mmCIF file of C-alpha atoms and ligand atoms in Angstrom:
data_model
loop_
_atom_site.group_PDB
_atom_site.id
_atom_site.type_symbol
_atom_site.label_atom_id
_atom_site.label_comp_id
_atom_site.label_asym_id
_atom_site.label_seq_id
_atom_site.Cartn_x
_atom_site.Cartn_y
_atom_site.Cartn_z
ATOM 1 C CA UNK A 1484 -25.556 315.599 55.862
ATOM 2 C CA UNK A 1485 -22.099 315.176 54.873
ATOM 3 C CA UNK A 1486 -21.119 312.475 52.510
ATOM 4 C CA UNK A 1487 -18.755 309.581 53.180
ATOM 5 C CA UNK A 1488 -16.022 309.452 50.745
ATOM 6 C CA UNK A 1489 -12.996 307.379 49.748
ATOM 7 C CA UNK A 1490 -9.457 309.479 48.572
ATOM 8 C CA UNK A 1491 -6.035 308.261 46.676
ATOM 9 C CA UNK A 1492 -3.465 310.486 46.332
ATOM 10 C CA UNK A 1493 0.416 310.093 45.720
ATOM 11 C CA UNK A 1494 2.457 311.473 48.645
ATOM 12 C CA UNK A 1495 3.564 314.943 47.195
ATOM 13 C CA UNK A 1496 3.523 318.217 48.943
ATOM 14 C CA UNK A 1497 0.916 319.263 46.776
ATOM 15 C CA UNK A 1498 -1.771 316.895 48.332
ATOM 16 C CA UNK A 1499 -0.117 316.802 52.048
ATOM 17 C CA UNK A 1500 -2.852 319.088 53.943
ATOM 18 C CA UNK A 1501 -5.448 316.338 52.461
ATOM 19 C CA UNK A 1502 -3.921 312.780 53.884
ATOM 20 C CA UNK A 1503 -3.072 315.114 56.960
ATOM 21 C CA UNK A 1504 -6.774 316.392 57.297
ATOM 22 C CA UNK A 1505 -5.666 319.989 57.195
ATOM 23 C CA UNK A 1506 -7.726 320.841 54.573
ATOM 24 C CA UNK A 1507 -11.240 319.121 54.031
ATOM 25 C CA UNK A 1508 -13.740 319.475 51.215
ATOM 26 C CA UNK A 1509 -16.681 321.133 52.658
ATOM 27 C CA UNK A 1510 -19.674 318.742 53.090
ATOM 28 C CA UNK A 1511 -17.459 315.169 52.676
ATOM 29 C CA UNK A 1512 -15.832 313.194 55.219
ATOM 30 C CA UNK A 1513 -12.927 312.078 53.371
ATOM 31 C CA UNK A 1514 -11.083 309.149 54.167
ATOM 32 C CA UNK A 1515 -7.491 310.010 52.773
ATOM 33 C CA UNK A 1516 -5.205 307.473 51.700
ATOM 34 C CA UNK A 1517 -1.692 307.813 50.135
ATOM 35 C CA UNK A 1518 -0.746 304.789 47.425
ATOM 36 C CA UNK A 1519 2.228 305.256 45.107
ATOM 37 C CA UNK A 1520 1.303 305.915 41.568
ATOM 38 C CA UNK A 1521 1.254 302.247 39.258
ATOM 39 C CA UNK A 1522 -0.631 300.887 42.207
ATOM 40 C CA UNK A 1523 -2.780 303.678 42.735
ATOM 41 C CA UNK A 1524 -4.219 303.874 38.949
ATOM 42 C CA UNK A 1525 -3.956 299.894 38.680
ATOM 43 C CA UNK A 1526 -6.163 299.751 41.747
ATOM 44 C CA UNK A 1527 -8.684 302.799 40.521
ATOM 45 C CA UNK A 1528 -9.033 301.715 36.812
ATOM 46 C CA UNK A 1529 -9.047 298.023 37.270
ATOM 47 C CA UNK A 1530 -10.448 297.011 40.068
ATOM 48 C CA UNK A 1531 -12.673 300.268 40.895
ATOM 49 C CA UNK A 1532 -11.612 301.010 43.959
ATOM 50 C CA UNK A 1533 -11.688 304.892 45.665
ATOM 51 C CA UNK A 1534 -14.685 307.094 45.355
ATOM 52 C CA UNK A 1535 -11.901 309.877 43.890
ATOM 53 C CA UNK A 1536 -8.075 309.252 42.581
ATOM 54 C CA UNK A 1537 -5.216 311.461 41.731
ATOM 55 C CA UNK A 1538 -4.783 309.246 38.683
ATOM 56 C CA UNK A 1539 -2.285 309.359 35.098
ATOM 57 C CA UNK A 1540 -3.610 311.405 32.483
ATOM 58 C CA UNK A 1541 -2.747 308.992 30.064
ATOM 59 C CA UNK A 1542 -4.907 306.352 31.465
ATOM 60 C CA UNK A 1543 -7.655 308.423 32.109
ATOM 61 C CA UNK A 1544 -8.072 310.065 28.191
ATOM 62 C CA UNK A 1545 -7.396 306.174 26.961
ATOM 63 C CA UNK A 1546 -10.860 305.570 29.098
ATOM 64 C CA UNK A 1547 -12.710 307.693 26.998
ATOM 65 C CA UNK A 1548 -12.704 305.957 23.547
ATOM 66 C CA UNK A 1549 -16.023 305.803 21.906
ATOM 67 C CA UNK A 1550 -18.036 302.546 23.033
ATOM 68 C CA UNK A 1551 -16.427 302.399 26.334
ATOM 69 C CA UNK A 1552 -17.674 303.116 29.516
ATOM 70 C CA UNK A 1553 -15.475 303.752 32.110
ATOM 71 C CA UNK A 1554 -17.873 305.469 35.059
ATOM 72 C CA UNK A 1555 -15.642 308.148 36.210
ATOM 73 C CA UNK A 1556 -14.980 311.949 35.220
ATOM 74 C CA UNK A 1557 -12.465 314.078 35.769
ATOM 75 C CA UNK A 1558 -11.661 317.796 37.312
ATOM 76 C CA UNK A 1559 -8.842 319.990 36.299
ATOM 77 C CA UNK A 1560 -6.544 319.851 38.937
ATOM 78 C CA UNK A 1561 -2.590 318.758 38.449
ATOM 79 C CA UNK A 1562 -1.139 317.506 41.528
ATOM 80 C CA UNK A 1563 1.944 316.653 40.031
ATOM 81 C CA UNK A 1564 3.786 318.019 37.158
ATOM 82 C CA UNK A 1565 6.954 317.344 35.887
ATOM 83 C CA UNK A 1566 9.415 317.590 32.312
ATOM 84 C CA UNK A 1567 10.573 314.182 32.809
ATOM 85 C CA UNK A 1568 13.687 314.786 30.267
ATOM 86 C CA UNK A 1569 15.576 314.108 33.314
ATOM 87 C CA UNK A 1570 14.078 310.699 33.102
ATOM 88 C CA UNK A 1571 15.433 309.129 30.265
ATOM 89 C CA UNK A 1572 18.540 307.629 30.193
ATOM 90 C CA UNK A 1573 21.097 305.849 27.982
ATOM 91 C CA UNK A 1574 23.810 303.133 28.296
ATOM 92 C CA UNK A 1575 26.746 304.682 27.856
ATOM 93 C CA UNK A 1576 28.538 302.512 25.542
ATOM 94 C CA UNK A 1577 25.363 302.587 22.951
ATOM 95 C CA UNK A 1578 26.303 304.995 20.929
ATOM 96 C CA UNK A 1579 23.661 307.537 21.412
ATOM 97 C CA UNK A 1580 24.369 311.302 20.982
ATOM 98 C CA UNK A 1581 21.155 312.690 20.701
ATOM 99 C CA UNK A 1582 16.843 310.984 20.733
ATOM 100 C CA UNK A 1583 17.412 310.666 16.935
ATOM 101 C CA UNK A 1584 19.825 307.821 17.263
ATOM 102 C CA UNK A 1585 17.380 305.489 18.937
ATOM 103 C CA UNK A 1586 16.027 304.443 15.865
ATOM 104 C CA UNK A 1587 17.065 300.799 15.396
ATOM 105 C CA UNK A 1588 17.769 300.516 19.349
ATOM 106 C CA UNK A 1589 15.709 298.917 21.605
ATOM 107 C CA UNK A 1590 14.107 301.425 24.558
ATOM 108 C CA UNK A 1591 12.669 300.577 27.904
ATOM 109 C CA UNK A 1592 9.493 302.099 28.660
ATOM 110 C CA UNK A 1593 6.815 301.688 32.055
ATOM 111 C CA UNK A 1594 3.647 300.609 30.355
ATOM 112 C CA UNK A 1595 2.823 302.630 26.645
ATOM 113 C CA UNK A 1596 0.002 304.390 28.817
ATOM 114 C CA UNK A 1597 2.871 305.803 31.511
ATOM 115 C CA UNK A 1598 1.949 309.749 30.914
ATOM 116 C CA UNK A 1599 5.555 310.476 31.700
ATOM 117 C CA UNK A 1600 6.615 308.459 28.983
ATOM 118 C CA UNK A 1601 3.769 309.615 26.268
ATOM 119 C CA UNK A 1602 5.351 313.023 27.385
ATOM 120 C CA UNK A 1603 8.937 312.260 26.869
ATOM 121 C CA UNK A 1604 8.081 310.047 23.325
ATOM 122 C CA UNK A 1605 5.576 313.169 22.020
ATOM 123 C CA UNK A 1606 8.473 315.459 22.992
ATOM 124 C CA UNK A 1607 11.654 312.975 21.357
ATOM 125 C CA UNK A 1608 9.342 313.014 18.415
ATOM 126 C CA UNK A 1609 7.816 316.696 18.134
ATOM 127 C CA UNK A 1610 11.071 318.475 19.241
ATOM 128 C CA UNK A 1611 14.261 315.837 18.588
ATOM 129 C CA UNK A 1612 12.868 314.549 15.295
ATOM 130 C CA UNK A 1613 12.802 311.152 16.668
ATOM 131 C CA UNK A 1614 10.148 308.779 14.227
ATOM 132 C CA UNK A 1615 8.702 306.561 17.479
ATOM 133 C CA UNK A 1616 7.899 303.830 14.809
ATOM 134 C CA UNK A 1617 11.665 303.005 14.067
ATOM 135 C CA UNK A 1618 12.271 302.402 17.923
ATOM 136 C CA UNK A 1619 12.339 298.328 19.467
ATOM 137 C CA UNK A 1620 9.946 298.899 22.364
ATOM 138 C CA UNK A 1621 9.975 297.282 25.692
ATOM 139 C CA UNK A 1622 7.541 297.784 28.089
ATOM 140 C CA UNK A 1623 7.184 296.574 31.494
ATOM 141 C CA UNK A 1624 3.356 296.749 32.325
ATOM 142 C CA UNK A 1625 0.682 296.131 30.522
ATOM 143 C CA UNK A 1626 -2.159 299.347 30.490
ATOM 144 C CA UNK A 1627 -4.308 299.910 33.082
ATOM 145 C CA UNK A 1628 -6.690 300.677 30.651
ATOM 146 C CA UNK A 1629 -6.520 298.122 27.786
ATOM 147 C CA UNK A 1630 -6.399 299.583 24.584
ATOM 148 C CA UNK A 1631 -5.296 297.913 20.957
ATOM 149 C CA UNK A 1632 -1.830 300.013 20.058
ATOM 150 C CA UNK A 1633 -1.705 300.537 16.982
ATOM 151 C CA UNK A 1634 0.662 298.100 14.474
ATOM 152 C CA UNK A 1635 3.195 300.985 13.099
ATOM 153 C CA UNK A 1636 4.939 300.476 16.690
ATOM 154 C CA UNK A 1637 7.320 297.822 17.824
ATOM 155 C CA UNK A 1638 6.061 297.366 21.249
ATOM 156 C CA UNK A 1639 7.424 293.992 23.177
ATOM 157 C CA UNK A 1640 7.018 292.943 26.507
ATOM 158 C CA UNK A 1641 10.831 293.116 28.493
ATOM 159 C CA UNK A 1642 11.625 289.636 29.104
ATOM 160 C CA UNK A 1643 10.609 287.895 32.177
ATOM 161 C CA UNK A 1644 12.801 286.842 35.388
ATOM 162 C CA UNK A 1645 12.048 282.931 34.703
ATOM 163 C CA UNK A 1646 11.079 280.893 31.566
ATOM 164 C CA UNK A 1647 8.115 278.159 31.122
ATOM 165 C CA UNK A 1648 5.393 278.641 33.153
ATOM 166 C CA UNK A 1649 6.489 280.423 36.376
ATOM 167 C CA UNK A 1650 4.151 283.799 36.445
ATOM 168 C CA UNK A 1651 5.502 286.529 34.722
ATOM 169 C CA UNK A 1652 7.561 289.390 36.134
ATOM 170 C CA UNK A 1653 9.251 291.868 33.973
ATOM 171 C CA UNK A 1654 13.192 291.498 34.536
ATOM 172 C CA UNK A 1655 14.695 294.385 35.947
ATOM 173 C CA UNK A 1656 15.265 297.644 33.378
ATOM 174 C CA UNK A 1657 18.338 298.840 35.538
ATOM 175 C CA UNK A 1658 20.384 295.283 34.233
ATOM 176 C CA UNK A 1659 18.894 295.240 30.765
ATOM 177 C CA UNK A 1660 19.872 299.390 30.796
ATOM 178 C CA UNK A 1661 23.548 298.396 32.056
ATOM 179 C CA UNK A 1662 24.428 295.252 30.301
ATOM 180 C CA UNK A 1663 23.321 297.164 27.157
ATOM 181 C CA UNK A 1664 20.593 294.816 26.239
ATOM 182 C CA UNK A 1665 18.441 297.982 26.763
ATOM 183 C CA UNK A 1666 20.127 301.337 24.802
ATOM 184 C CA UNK A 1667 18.154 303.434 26.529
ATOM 185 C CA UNK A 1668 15.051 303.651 29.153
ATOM 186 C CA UNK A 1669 12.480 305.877 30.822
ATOM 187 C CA UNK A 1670 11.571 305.938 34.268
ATOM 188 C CA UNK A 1671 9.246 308.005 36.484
ATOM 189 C CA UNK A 1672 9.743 306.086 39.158
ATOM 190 C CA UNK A 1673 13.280 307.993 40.112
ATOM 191 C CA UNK A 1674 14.538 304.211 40.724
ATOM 192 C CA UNK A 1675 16.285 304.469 37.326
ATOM 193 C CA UNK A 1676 17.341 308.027 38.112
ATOM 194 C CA UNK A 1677 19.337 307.238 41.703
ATOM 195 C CA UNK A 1678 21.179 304.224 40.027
ATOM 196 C CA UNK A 1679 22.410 306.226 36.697
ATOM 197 C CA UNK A 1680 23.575 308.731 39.366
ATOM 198 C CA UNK A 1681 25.846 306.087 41.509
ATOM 199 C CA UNK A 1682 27.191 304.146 38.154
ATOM 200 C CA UNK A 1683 28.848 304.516 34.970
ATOM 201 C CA UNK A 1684 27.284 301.958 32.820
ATOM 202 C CA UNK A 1685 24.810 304.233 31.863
ATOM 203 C CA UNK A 1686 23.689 307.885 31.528
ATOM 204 C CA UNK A 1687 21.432 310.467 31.441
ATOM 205 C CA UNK A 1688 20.171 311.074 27.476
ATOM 206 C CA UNK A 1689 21.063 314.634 27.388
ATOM 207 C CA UNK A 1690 23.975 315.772 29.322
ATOM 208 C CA UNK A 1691 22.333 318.158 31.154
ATOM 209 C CA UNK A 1692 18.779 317.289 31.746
ATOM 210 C CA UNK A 1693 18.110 320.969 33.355
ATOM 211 C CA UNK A 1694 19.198 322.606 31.119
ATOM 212 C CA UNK A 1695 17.466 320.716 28.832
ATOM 213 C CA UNK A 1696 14.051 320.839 30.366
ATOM 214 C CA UNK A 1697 14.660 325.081 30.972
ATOM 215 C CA UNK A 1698 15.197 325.055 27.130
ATOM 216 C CA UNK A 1699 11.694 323.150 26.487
ATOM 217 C CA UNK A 1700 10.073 325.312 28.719
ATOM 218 C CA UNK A 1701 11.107 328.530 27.546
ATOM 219 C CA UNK A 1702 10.054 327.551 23.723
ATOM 220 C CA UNK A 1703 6.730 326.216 25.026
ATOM 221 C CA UNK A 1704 5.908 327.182 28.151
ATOM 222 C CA UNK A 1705 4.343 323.531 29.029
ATOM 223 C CA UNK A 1706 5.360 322.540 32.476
ATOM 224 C CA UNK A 1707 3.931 318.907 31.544
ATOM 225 C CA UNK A 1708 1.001 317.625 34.038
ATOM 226 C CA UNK A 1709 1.260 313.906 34.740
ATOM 227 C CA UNK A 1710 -1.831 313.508 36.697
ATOM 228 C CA UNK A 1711 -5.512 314.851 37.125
ATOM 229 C CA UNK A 1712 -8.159 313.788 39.521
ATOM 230 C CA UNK A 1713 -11.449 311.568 38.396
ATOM 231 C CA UNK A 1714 -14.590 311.049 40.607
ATOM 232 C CA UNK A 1715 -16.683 308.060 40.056
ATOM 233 C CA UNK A 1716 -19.584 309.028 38.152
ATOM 234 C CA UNK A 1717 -22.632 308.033 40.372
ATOM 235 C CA UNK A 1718 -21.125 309.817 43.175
ATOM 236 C CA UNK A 1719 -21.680 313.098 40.447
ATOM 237 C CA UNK A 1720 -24.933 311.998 39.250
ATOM 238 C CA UNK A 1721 -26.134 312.657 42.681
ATOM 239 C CA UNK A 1722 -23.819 314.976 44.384
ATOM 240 C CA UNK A 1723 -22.607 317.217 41.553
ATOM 241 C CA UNK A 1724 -21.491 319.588 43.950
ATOM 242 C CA UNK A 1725 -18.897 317.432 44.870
ATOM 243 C CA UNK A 1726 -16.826 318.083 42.278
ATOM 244 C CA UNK A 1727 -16.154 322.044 42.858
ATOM 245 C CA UNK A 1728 -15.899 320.963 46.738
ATOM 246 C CA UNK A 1729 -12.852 318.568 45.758
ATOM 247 C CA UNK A 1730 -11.527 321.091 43.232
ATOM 248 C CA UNK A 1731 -11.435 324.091 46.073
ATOM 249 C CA UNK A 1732 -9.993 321.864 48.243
ATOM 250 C CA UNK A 1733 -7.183 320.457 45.913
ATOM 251 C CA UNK A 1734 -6.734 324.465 45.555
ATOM 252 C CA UNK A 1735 -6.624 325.204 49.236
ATOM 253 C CA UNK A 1736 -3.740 322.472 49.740
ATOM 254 C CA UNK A 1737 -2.198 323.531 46.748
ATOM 255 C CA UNK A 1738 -1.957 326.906 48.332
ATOM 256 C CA UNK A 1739 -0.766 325.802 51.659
ATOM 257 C CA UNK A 1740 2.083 324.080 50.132
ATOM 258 C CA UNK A 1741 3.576 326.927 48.478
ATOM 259 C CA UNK A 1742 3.041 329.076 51.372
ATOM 260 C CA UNK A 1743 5.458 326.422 53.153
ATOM 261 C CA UNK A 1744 7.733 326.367 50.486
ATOM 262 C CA UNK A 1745 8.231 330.274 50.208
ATOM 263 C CA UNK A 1746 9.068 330.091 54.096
ATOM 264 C CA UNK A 1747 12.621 329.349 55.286
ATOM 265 C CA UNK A 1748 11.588 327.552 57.846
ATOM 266 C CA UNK A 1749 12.266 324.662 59.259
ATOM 267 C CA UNK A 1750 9.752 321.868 57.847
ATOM 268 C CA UNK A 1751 12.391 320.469 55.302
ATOM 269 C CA UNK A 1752 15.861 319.124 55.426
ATOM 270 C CA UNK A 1753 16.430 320.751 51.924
ATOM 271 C CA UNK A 1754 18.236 323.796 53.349
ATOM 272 C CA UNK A 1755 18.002 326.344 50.116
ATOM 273 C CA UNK A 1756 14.574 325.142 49.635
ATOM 274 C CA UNK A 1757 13.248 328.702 49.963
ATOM 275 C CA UNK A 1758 15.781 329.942 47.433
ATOM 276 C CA UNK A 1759 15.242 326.944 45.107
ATOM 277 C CA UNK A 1760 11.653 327.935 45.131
ATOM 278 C CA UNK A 1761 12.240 332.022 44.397
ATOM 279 C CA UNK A 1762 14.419 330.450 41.676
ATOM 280 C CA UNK A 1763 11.418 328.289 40.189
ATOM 281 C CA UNK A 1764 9.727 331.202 40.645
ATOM 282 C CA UNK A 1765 11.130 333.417 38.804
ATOM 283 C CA UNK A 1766 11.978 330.636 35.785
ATOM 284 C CA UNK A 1767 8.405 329.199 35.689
ATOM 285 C CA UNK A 1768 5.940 331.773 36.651
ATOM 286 C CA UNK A 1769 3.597 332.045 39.286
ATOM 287 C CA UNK A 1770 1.375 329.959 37.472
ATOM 288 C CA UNK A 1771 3.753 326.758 37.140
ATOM 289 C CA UNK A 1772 1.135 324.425 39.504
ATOM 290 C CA UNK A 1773 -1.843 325.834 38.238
ATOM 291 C CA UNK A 1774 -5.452 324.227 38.289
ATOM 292 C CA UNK A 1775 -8.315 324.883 35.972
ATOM 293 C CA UNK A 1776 -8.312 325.602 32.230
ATOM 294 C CA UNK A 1777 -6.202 328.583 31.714
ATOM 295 C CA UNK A 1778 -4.799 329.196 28.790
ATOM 296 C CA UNK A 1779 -1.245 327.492 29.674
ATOM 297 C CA UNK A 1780 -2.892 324.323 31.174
ATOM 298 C CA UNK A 1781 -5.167 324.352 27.684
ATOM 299 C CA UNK A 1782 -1.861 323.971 25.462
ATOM 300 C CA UNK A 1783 -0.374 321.467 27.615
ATOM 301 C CA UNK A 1784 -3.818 319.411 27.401
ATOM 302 C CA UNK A 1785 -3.900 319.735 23.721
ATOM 303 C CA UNK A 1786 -0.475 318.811 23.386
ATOM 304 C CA UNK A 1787 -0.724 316.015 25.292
ATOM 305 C CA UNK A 1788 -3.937 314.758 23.682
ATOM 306 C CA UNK A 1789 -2.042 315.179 20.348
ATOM 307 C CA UNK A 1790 0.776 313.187 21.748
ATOM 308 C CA UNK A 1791 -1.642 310.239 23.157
ATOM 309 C CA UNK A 1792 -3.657 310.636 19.519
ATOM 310 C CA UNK A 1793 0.037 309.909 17.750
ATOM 311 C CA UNK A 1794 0.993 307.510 19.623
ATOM 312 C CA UNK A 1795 -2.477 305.159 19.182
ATOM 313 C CA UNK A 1796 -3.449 305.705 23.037
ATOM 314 C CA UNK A 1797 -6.932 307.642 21.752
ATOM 315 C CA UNK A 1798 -8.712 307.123 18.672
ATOM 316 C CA UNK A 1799 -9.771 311.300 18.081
ATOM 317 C CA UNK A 1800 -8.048 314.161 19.659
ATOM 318 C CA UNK A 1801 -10.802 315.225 22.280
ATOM 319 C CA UNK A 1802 -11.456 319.157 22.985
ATOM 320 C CA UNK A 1803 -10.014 320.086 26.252
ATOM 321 C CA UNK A 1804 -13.519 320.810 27.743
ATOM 322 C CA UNK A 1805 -14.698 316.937 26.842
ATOM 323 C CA UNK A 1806 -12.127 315.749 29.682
ATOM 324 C CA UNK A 1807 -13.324 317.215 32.407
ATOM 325 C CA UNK A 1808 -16.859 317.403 34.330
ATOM 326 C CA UNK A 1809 -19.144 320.781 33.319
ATOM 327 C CA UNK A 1810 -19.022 322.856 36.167
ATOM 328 C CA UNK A 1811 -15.620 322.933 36.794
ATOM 329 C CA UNK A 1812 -14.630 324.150 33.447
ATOM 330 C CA UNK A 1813 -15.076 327.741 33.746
ATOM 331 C CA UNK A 1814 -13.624 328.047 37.393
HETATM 332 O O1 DHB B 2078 5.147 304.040 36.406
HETATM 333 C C1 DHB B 2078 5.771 304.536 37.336
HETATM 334 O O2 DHB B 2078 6.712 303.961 37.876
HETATM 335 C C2 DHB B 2078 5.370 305.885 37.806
HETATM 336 C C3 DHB B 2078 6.144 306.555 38.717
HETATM 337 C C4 DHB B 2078 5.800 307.826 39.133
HETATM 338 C C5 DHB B 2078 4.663 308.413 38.617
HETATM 339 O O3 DHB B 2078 4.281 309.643 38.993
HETATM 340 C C6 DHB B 2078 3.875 307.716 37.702
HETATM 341 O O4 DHB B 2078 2.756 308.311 37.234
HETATM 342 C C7 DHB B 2078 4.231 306.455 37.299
#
């Protein structure tokens, strides 16, 4: 008997052979469907819905504090990873040389929880001596997971589009960014990211972003993760075999992506993809996407937890085995 089960994933190459049904975990009929990250994790962690989510890290260790009881558990698999230095930009009239001078500016963020941004803050702090708790926050979401932040940290909610009573919505971080009412702002989203590169209002925070992020990962060797996969718990309870099934079969499409992006062939507009991707290669490792706890992946889940811990997201700094479900922590 195979077992009826619901999927979320984001739309990267990573997960591809699952929406397309290429790859299947062995005794589930998964039904596969693609949602773009805020909505995704709104729609897992609020409102419960999918049996299993490719959901933000952030959210998901927030979950655990004691006395909660959020039903879900996760396995160590990555889908996407990224340094996200390249996602923090400045207005270019602000003053701003380096993350240090954003104390006493004001700085856009997604919501506090946004595990790009816990990256980029843990990293502005940790490795550009920035002190978060002299920065004006903005953020634009609340937390999918509601948590009480703690009072060292100017956090304010970006003004909304109308006054009085109309329903709040967050007014846009590209004008605030531009007009300078914003010095500086991270986005994931890339919407941020196209803009800075068409205009000259603002720019990116360190002149070369690559460079930048090349430099981080050769002193670290973290190739940040921003998301992990959860399973809702009763599904575990009874099935526990369903969580090495998904995990072999986030491995198989894993696999089958970098087999089509060693190939020059012809599945890609990107036209030095294959040479882009000897060139990752050969900077990152062959074990830049890699699921399960290996040593690498450990470091970058105790950093992050330490980053999350600093930053009032989690009240302990959990041991990397406590986030993820038994038997896939040896695999
Ligand atoms: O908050 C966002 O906009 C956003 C965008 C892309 C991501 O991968 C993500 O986790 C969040």
């Amino acid at each position: 008997m195979t077992l009826d089960l619901s999927l979320s994933v984001g739309d990267m190459d990573t997960v591809q052979p699952l929406l397309t049904g290429d790859v299947e975990p062995e005794g589930i009929d998964l039904t596969p469907i693609s949602e773009y990250p805020p909505k995704r994790h709104r729609r897992f962690f609020r409102h419960g819905e999918f049996d299993i989510a490719e959901v933000c890290v952030a959210s998901y260790v927030s979950s655990m504090a004691e006395g909660e009881d959020f039903p879900y558990t996760a396995i160590p698999v990555f889908p996407n990873r990224k340094f996200r230095l390249a996602f923090f930009y400045k207005n270019a009239d602000a003053g701003i040389e380096e993350p240090k001078d954003l104390e006493g500016k004001k700085v856009g963020t997604q919501s506090w929880q946004t595990t790009a941004d816990v990256w980029v803050r843990g990293i502005a702090q940790e490795h550009y001596d920035l002190d978060l708790t002299e920065v004006e926050w903005y953020r634009r979401r609340e937390d999918d997971v509601p948590v009480e932040l703690p009072e060292k940290f100017d956090i304010q909610r970006v003004p909304g589009k109308q006054g009085g009573d109309a329903i709040y919505e967050p007014r846009d971080m590209q004008d605030m960014l531009f007009s300078g009412e914003l010095d500086a702002a991270m986005d994931p989203s890339g919407s941020l990211f196209r803009a800075v590169c068409r205009n000259d209002e603002a720019e990116f925070m360190f002149a070369d972003p690559q460079a930048e992020e090349i430099e981080f990962f050769e002193q670290t060797g973290m190739h940040p993760m921003m998301h992990t996969v959860a399973i809702r718990d009763e599904i575990l309870e009874d099935d526990p075999w369903v969580a090495v099934s998904v995990y072999d079969a986030f491995s198989e499409a894993l696999e089958q992506c970098i087999q089509r992006n060693v190939s020059p062939s012809s599945h890609t507009s990107l036209t030095w993809n294959h040479l882009h991707f000897k060139e990752q290669h050969e900077l990152l490792g062959e074990d830049a996407w890699e699921y399960g706890l290996r040593p690498k992946t450990r470091k970058e889940l105790r950093t992050f937890v330490g980053y999350a811990h600093d930053q009032g997201l989690i009240d302990r700094e959990y041991d990397v085995e406590e986030l993820f479900f038994e038997t896939t922590r040896d695999l």
